[in-house]
XYZ file of C-alpha atoms in Angstrom:
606
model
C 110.550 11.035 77.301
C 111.959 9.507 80.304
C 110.908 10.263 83.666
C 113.237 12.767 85.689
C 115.249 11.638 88.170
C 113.524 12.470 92.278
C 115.800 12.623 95.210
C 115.151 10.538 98.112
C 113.493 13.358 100.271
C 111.609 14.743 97.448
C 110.170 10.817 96.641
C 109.053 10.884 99.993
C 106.693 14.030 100.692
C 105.667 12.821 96.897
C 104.418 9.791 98.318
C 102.730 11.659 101.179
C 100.823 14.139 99.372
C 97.383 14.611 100.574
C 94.167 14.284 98.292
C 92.054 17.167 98.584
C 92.456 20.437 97.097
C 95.015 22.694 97.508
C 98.513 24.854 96.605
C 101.668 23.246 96.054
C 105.131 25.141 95.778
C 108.207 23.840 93.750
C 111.439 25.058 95.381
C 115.382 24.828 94.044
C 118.062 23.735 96.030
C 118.431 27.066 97.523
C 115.064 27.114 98.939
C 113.992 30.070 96.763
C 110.239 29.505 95.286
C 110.166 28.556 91.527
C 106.327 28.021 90.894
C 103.188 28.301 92.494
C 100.316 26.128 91.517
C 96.777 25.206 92.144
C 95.191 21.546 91.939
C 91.676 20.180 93.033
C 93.665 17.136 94.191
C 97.161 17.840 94.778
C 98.436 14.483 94.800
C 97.840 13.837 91.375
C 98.601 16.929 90.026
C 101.885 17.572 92.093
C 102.833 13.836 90.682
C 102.009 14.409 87.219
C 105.415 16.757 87.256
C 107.422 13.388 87.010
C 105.373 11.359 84.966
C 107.128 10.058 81.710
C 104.433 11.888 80.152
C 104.566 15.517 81.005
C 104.461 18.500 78.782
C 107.613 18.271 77.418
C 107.749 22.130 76.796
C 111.610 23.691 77.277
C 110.236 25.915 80.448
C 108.913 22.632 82.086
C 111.924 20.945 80.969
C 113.747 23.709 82.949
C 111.165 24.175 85.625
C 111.893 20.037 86.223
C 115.825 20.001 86.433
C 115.673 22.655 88.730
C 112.888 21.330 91.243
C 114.218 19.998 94.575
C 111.078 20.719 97.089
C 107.762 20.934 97.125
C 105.539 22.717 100.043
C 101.675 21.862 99.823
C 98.840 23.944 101.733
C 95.510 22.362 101.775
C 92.046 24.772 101.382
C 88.293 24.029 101.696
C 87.929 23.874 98.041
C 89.010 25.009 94.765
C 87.937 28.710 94.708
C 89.985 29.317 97.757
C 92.411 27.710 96.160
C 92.466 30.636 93.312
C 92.526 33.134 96.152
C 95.826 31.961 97.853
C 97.603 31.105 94.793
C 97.075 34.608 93.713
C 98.139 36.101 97.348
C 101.492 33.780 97.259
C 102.704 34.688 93.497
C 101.934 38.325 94.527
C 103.860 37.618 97.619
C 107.104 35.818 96.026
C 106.618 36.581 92.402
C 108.119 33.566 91.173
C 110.165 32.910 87.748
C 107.687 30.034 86.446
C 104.311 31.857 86.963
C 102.266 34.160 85.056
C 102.954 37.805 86.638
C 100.877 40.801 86.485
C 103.300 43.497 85.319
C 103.826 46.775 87.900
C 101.259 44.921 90.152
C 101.763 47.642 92.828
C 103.078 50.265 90.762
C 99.798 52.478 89.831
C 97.754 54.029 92.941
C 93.830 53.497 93.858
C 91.185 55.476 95.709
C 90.212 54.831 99.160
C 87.196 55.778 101.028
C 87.813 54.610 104.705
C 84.532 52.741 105.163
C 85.849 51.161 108.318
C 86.155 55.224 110.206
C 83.157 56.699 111.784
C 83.459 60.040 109.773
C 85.585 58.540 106.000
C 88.323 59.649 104.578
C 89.087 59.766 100.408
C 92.625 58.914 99.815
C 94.954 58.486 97.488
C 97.136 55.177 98.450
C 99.371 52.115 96.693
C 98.170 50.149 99.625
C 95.171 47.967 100.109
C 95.251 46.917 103.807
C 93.277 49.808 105.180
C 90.562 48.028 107.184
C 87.132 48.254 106.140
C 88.129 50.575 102.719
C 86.890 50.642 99.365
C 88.743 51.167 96.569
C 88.327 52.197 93.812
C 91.116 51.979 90.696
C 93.949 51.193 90.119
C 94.402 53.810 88.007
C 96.752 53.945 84.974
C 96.233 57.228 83.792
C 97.242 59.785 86.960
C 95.677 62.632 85.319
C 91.981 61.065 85.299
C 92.914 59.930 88.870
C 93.694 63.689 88.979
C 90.531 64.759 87.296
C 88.502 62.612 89.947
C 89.680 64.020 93.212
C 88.863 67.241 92.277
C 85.484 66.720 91.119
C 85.239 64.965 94.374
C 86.501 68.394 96.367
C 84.045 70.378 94.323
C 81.532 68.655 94.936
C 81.589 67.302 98.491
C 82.705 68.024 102.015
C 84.592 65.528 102.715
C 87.613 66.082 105.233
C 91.367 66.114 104.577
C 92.226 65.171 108.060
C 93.779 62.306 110.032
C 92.347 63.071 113.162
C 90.677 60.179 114.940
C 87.187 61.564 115.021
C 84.808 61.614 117.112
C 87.053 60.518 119.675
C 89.345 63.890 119.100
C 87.905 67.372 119.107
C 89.614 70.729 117.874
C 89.561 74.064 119.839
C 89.407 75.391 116.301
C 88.309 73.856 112.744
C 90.915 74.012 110.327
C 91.514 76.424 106.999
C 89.191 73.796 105.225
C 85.486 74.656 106.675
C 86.466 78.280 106.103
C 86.859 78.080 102.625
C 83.872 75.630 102.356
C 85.717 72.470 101.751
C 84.622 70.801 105.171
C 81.692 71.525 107.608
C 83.552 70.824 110.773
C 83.367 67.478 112.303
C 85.867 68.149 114.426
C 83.858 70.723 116.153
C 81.038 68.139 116.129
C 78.965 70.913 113.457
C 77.979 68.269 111.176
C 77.020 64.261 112.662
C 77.999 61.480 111.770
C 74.312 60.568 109.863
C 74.871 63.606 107.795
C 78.760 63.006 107.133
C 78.179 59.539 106.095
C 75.082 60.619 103.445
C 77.384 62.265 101.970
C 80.225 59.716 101.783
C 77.443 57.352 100.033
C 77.099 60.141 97.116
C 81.084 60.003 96.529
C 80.821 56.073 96.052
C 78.161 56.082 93.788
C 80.139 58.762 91.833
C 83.139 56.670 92.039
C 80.923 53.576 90.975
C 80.380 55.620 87.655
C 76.425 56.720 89.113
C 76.677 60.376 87.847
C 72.911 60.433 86.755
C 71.514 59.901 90.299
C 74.241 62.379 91.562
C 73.715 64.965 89.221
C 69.896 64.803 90.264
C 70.128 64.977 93.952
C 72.915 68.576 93.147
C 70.290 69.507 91.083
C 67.481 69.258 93.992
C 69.916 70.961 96.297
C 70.619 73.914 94.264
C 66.870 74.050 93.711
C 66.336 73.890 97.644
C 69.282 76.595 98.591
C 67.524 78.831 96.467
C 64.200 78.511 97.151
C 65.780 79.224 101.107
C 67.935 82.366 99.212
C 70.855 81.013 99.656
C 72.137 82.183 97.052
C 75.999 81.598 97.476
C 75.342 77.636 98.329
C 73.307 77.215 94.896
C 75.760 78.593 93.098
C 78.303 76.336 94.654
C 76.059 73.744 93.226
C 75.266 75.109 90.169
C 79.380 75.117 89.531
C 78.990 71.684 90.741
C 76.668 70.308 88.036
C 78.959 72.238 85.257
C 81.955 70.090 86.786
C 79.634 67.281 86.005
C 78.807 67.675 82.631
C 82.494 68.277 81.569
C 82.975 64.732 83.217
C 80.779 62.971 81.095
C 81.507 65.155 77.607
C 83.783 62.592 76.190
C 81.731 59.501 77.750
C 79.049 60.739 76.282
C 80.494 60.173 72.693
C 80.474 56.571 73.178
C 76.973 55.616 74.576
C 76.454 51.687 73.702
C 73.366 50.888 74.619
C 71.780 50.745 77.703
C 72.714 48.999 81.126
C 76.159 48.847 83.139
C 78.577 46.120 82.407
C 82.629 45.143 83.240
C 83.974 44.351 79.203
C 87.448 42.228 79.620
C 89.580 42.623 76.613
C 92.573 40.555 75.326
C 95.406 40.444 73.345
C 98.549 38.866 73.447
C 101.764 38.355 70.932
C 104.272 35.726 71.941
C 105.262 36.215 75.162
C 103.484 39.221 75.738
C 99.218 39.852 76.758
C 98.027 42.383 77.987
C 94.286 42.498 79.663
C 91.978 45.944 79.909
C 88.338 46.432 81.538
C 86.385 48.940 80.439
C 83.680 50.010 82.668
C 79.888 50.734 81.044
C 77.890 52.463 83.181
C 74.049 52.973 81.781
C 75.220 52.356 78.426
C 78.013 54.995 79.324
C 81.888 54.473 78.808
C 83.200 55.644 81.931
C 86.762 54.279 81.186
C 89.490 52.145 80.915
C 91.498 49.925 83.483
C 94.321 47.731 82.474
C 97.488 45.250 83.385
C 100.667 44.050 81.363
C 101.166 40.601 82.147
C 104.859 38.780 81.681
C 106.002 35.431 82.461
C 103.633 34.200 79.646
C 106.321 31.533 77.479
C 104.155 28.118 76.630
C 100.984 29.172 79.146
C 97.753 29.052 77.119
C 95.450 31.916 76.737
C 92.846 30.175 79.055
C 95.637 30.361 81.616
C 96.488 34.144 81.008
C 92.773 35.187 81.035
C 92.204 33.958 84.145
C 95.113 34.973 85.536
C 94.365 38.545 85.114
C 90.905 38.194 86.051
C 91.696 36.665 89.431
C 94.595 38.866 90.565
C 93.283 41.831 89.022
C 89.332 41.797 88.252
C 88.362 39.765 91.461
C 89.887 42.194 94.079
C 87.886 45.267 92.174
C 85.828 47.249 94.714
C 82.479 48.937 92.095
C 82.262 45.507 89.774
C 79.200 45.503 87.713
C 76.774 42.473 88.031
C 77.335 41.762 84.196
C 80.943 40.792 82.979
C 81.203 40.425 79.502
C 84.802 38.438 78.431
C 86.165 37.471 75.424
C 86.539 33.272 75.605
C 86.142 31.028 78.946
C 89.010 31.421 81.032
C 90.317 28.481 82.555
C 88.712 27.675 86.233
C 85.968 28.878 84.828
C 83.759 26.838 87.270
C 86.375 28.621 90.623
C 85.860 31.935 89.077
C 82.467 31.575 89.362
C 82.103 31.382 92.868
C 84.591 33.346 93.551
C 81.941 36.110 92.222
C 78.135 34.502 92.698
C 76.594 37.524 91.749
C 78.154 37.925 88.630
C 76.453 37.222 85.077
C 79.350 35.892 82.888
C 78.876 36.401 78.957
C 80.667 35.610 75.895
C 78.674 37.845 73.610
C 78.572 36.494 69.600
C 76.570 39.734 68.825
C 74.444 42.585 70.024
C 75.506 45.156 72.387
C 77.664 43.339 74.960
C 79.703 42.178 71.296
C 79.983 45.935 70.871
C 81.381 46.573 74.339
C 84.214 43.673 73.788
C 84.978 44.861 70.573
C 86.101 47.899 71.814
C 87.896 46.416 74.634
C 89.752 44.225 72.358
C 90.539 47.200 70.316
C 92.073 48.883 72.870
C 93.721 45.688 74.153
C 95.545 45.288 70.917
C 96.742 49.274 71.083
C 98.202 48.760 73.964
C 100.007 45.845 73.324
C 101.551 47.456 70.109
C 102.300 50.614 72.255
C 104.239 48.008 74.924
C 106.080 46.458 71.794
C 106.947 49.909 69.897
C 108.283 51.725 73.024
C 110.161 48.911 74.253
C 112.112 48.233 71.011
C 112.838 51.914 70.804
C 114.261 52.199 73.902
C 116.145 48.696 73.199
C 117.241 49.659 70.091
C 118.674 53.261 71.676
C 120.164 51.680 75.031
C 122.097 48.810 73.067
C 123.789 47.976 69.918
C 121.944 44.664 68.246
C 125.036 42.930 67.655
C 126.430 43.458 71.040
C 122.849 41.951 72.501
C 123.340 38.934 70.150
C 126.709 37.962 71.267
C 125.991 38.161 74.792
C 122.712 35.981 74.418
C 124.707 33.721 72.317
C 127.281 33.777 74.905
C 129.782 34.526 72.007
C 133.325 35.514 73.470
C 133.570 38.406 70.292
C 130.750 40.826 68.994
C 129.377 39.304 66.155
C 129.912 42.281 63.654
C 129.256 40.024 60.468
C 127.028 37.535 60.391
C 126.342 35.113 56.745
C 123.096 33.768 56.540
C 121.998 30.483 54.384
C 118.578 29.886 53.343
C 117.445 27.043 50.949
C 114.555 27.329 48.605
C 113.240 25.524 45.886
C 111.450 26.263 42.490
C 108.551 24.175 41.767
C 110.171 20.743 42.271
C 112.902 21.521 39.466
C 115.694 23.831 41.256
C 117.278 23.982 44.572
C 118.999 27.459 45.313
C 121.136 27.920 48.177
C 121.419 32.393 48.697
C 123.670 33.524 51.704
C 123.297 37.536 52.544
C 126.688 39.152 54.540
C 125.698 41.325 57.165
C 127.764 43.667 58.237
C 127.175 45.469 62.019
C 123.566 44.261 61.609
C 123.312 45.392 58.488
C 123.194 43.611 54.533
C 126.318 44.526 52.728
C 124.999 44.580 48.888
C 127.859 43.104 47.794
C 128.383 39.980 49.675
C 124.453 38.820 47.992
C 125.381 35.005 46.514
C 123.659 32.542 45.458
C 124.133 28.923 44.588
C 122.027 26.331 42.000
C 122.277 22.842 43.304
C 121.986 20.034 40.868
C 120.888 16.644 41.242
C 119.650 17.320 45.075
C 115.565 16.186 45.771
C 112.902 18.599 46.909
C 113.964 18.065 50.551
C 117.326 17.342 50.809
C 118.238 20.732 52.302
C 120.755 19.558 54.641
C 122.629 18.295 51.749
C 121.925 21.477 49.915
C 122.994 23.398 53.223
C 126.220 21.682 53.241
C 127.444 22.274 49.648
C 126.375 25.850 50.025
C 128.710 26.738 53.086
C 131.583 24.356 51.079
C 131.603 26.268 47.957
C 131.328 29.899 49.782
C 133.852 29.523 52.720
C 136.326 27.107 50.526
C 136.724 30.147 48.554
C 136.881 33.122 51.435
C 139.706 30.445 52.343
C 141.151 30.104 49.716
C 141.240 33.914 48.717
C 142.244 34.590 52.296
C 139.114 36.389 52.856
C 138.179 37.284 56.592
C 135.672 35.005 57.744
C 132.025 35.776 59.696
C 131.818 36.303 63.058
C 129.099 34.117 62.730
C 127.153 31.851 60.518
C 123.171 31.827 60.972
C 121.192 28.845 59.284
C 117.818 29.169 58.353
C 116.111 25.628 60.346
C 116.410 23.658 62.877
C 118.758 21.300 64.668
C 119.111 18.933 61.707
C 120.114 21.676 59.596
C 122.852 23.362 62.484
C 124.176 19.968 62.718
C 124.672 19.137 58.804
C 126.172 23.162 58.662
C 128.352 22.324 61.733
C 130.305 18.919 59.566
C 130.723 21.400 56.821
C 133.277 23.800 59.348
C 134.862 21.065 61.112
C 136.079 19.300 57.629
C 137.426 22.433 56.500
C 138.980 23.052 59.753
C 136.695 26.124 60.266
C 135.353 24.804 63.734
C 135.935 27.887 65.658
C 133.340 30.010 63.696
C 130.270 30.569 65.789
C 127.379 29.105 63.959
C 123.509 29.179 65.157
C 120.139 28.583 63.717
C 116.849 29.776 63.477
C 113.749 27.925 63.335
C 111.099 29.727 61.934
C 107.932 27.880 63.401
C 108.379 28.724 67.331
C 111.201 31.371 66.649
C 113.690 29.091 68.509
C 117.545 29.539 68.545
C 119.312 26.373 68.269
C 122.974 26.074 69.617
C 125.907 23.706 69.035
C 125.769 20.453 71.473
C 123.194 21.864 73.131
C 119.849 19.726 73.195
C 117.164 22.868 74.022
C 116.516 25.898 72.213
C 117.275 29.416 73.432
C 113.966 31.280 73.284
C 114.686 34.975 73.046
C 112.244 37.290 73.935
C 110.228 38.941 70.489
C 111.297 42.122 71.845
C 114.632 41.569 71.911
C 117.082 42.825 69.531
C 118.768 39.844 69.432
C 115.814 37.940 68.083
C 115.143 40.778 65.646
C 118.613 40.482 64.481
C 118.460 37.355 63.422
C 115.203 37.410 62.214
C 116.450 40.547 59.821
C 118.894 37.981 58.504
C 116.756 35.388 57.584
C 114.152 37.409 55.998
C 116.678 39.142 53.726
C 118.331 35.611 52.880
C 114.901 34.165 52.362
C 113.624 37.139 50.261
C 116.825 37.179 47.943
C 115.934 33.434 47.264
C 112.282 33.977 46.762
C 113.326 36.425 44.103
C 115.937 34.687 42.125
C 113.412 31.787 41.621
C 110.985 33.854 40.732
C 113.087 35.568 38.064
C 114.011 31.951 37.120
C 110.334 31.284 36.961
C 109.396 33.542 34.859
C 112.358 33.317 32.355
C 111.351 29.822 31.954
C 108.177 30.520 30.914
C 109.138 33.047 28.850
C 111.259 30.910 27.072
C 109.044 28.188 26.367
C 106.565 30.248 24.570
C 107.998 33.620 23.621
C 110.941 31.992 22.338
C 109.958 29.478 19.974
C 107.994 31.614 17.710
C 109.069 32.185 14.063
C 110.230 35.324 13.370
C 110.335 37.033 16.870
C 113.829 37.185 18.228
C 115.564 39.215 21.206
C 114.509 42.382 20.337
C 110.852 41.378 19.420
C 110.216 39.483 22.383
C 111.957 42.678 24.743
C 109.405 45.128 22.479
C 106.265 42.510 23.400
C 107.062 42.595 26.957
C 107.722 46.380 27.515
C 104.722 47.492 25.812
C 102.638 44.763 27.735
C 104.418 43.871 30.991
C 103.813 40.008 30.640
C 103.537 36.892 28.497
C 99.766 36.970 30.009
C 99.454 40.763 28.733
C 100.754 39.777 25.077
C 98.076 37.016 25.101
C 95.221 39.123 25.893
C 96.169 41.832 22.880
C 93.886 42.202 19.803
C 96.320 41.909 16.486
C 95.617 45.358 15.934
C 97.330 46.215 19.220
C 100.179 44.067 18.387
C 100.616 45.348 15.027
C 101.333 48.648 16.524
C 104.800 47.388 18.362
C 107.903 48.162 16.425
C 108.953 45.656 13.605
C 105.712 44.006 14.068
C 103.021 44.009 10.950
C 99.776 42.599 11.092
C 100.785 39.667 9.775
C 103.299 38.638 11.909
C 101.004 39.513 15.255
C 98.188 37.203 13.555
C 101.452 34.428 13.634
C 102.074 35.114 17.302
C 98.732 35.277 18.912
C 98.231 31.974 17.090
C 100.978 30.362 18.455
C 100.663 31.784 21.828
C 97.087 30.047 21.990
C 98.071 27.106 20.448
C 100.482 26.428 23.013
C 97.849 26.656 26.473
């Protein structure tokens, strides 16, 4: 490949790139942000874009035409490096980069660490100075669940006021039912307050043994003072507790607390979940949809999701168990120095990842199942294809041509008609080619379309809306001489390439890559499947009948009727083989002598 062509402006900050490491961002002529990147020496790496040898891959192919800027920023070193990429693709969520999905979609937990007297609040936002959070969370009805153990248990206030600084004549509804002790009327200090504020993180950490135990002392002390009403409080308290842990308490794995990172992707689709183990203790499950994906490796994705997500968790255990290195693995790791990374082949930890991955994989097929539903209800398949396609006419039938071949001996040509996206039963043909090679399938390709549109022609038959061919660009192009020599040019013709799932247009040189989700794609796949299967099965009908024949048929004394007898009574040549001459002597028309004549002959012959 030939090295893209570099404006004069652009060849110039190229040549003025600075060393060290850093971010670079490719713009368009607009000025709008296409990629954001990350090198450890951003000269070479910004460079590399217009070597001759680049990845050659149709989004960098893309990415390349429409570069026509580049900004750098230059950082201490490589870690920090992570952290601003992360904060400018967050920032302008470009078209080229891996993208958390819903990044700021799903709310958190706040404790205002930063106030005198903390708050706990619910909030999208992460710019509160000095707060922890805790979350995102996915599931709003855990988030639920949490807040009002939280109110059970604790005294936290509900107010905004700016305390100590303010003071109320009055405390509010909340001390009088017992939710809040009144720092606003300075009744409870700041040393006391903030005692209490430590118990809700460690709760919120996923600490509910050394919570439980310091209720427990409590309830234990109110009563020994008869206070009766306060150790009951507590006493509902601990209950609340136990209910918490009932269904983490199911899935103890050993012993310890640890962050498991789980994985799965399918084409252009990953998605990544942490589950959170807490003294051996499933506490629960975390996780992101990630898009943008195309030719990235996993490597890439992995680390992706641990920077922008797992990084900026508040409550991190020390041990982080993850299912392959991610790449930067080196940046990661000082991005989190107190952090023991595994890759666990067995024991425990393996447990923990397996059921990350597990889940990983459910939710991907979840993602995949609800978003072809609601494809398939919001749009008509055919009407998706022909605007992908960029056809000027629906494409409401659609021939497909596969090519197969029997063992070196036959090439068959079958072509399905599908009719509004679906196979019309009688429009199933196919064609025996004689005299072709094993792989001479664009020859085979071309005599198949001849012989079936010559004859819609010449019958005045309508023609498809569209023709799909089962391969690549060789095999659209020897399709596409087959129309224009019959003066069919004007049919809309495509094909499908089975390897990378790429659709190949005429006189264009890159693929259109459909998303898998996309009815479209699954369209066209449909189509080539049932073309591919109806070949499959001719040959192996063909197959079978020729083995048939050269055994069954040349034995003396067992014509049509025999031979349809043997075969019903035991399903295959291989089934009359393996009868006793008793057993064959039982099948109509057959005596003992005659099944002594076959089983000899079938034996002879292998």
């Amino acid at each position: 490949m030939t090295a893209p062509r570099v404006s004069d402006a652009l060849q110039r900050k190229l040549d003025t790139l600075p060393e060290g490491p850093g971010v670079y961002l490719w713009k368009d002529a607009g000025g709008e942000i296409l990629y954001v990147g990350k090198a450890k020496r951003l000269r070479n790496r910004v460079r590399s874009y217009f070597a001759a040898d680049f990845d050659t891959s149709p989004k960098n192919q893309l990415l390349q035409r429409l570069i026509a800027d580049v900004e750098t920023i230059v950082v201490p070193d490589e870690p920090q490096s992570l952290i601003l990429e992360n904060n400018l693709i967050k920032e302008y969520r470009p078209r080229f980069n891996v993208r958390l999905k819903d990044d700021k979609s799903y709310p958190s937990i706040a404790v205002t660490m930063g106030e005198p007297f903390p708050r706990v609040l619910v909030t999208r936002r992460r710019d509160i100075p000095g707060a922890r959070y805790f979350g995102p969370y996915t599931d709003v009805g855990q988030l639920r669940k949490t807040l009002a153990i939280i109110r059970r248990l604790y005294t936290v206030r509900s107010c905004a006021d700016d305390l100590p600084r303010e003071r109320r004549e009055r405390p509010c509804l909340d001390y009088y039912i017992g939710r809040c002790k009144a720092p606003c009327m300075g009744w409870q200090d700041i040393a006391d307050y903030r005692q209490m504020v430590e118990d809700v993180l460690d709760f919120l950490e996923g600490r509910t043994q050394d919570v439980r135990s310091r209720v427990r002392e409590a309830m234990q002390a109110a009563s020994v003072r008869e206070d009766y009403e306060r150790a009951k409080e507590l006493r509902d308290a601990l209950r609340w507790l136990d209910r918490l842990d009932e269904p983490a308490s199911v899935e103890i794995m050993g012993t310890g607390d640890a962050d498991a990172v789980g994985y799965a992707r399918d084409g252009d689709d990953a998605v990544g979940v942490l589950i959170r183990v807490r003294d051996g203790a499933v506490l629960g499950r975390e996780h992101r949809f990630l898009e943008g994906l195309e030719e990235e490796a996993d490597g890439a994705v992995l680390a992706a999701f641990l920077v922008r997500y797992y990084v900026p968790v508040e409550g991190r255990a020390k041990r982080l168990v993850i299912p392959f290195p991610p790449d930067d693995w080196d940046a990661l790791r000082e991005l989190l120095p107190d952090t023991d990374w595994n890759i666990p082949q067995r024991g425990t930890a393996h447990r923990w990842l397996e059921l990350a991955d597990q889940n990983a994989r459910h939710l991907l097929e979840s993602l995949r199942i609800e978003s072809f539903e609601t494809e398939e209800r919001s749009e008509d398949p055919v009407y998706a294809l022909g605007r992908d396609l960029g056809m000027s006419v629906v494409p409401r039938s659609l021939v497909c041509v596969d090519i197969s071949h029997n063992q070196g001996r036959d090439t068959v040509g079958s072509l399905v008609w599908f009719e509004a996206g679906r196979p019309r039963k009688s429009e199933y043909r196919k064609f025996k080619i004689q005299g072709l090679g094993q792989q001479d399938d664009f020859a085979a390709i071309q005599e198949v379309l001849t012989r079936y549109l010559t004859r819609r022609r010449d019958e005045q038959l309508p023609m498809p809306d569209l023709i799909v061919i089962d391969g690549g660009k060789g095999q659209l192009n020897a399709a596409l001489e087959v129309t224009g020599s019959l003066g069919l040019g004007g049919i809309p013709m495509v094909s499908l390439a089975k390897r990378e799932e790429e659709v190949f247009l005429p006189g264009q040189s890159e693929s259109l890559r459909l998303s898998r989700r996309s009815p479209s794609l699954r369209l066209l796949q449909r189509a080539r499947d049932e073309a591919h299967r109806f070949g499959l099965a001719y040959n192996r009908k063909r197959r079978t009948q020729r083995t048939i024949t050269s055994e069954l048929l040349n034995i003396p004394g067992v014509g049509p009727t025999r031979r349809r007898l043997l075969l019903e009574r035991f399903g295959s040549l291989a089934g009359v083989k393996s009868a006793s001459v008793s057993e064959l002597a039982t099948v109509p028309g057959f005596s003992t002598r005659l099944a002594e004549q076959v089983l000899s002959h079938l034996h002879a012959a292998t």
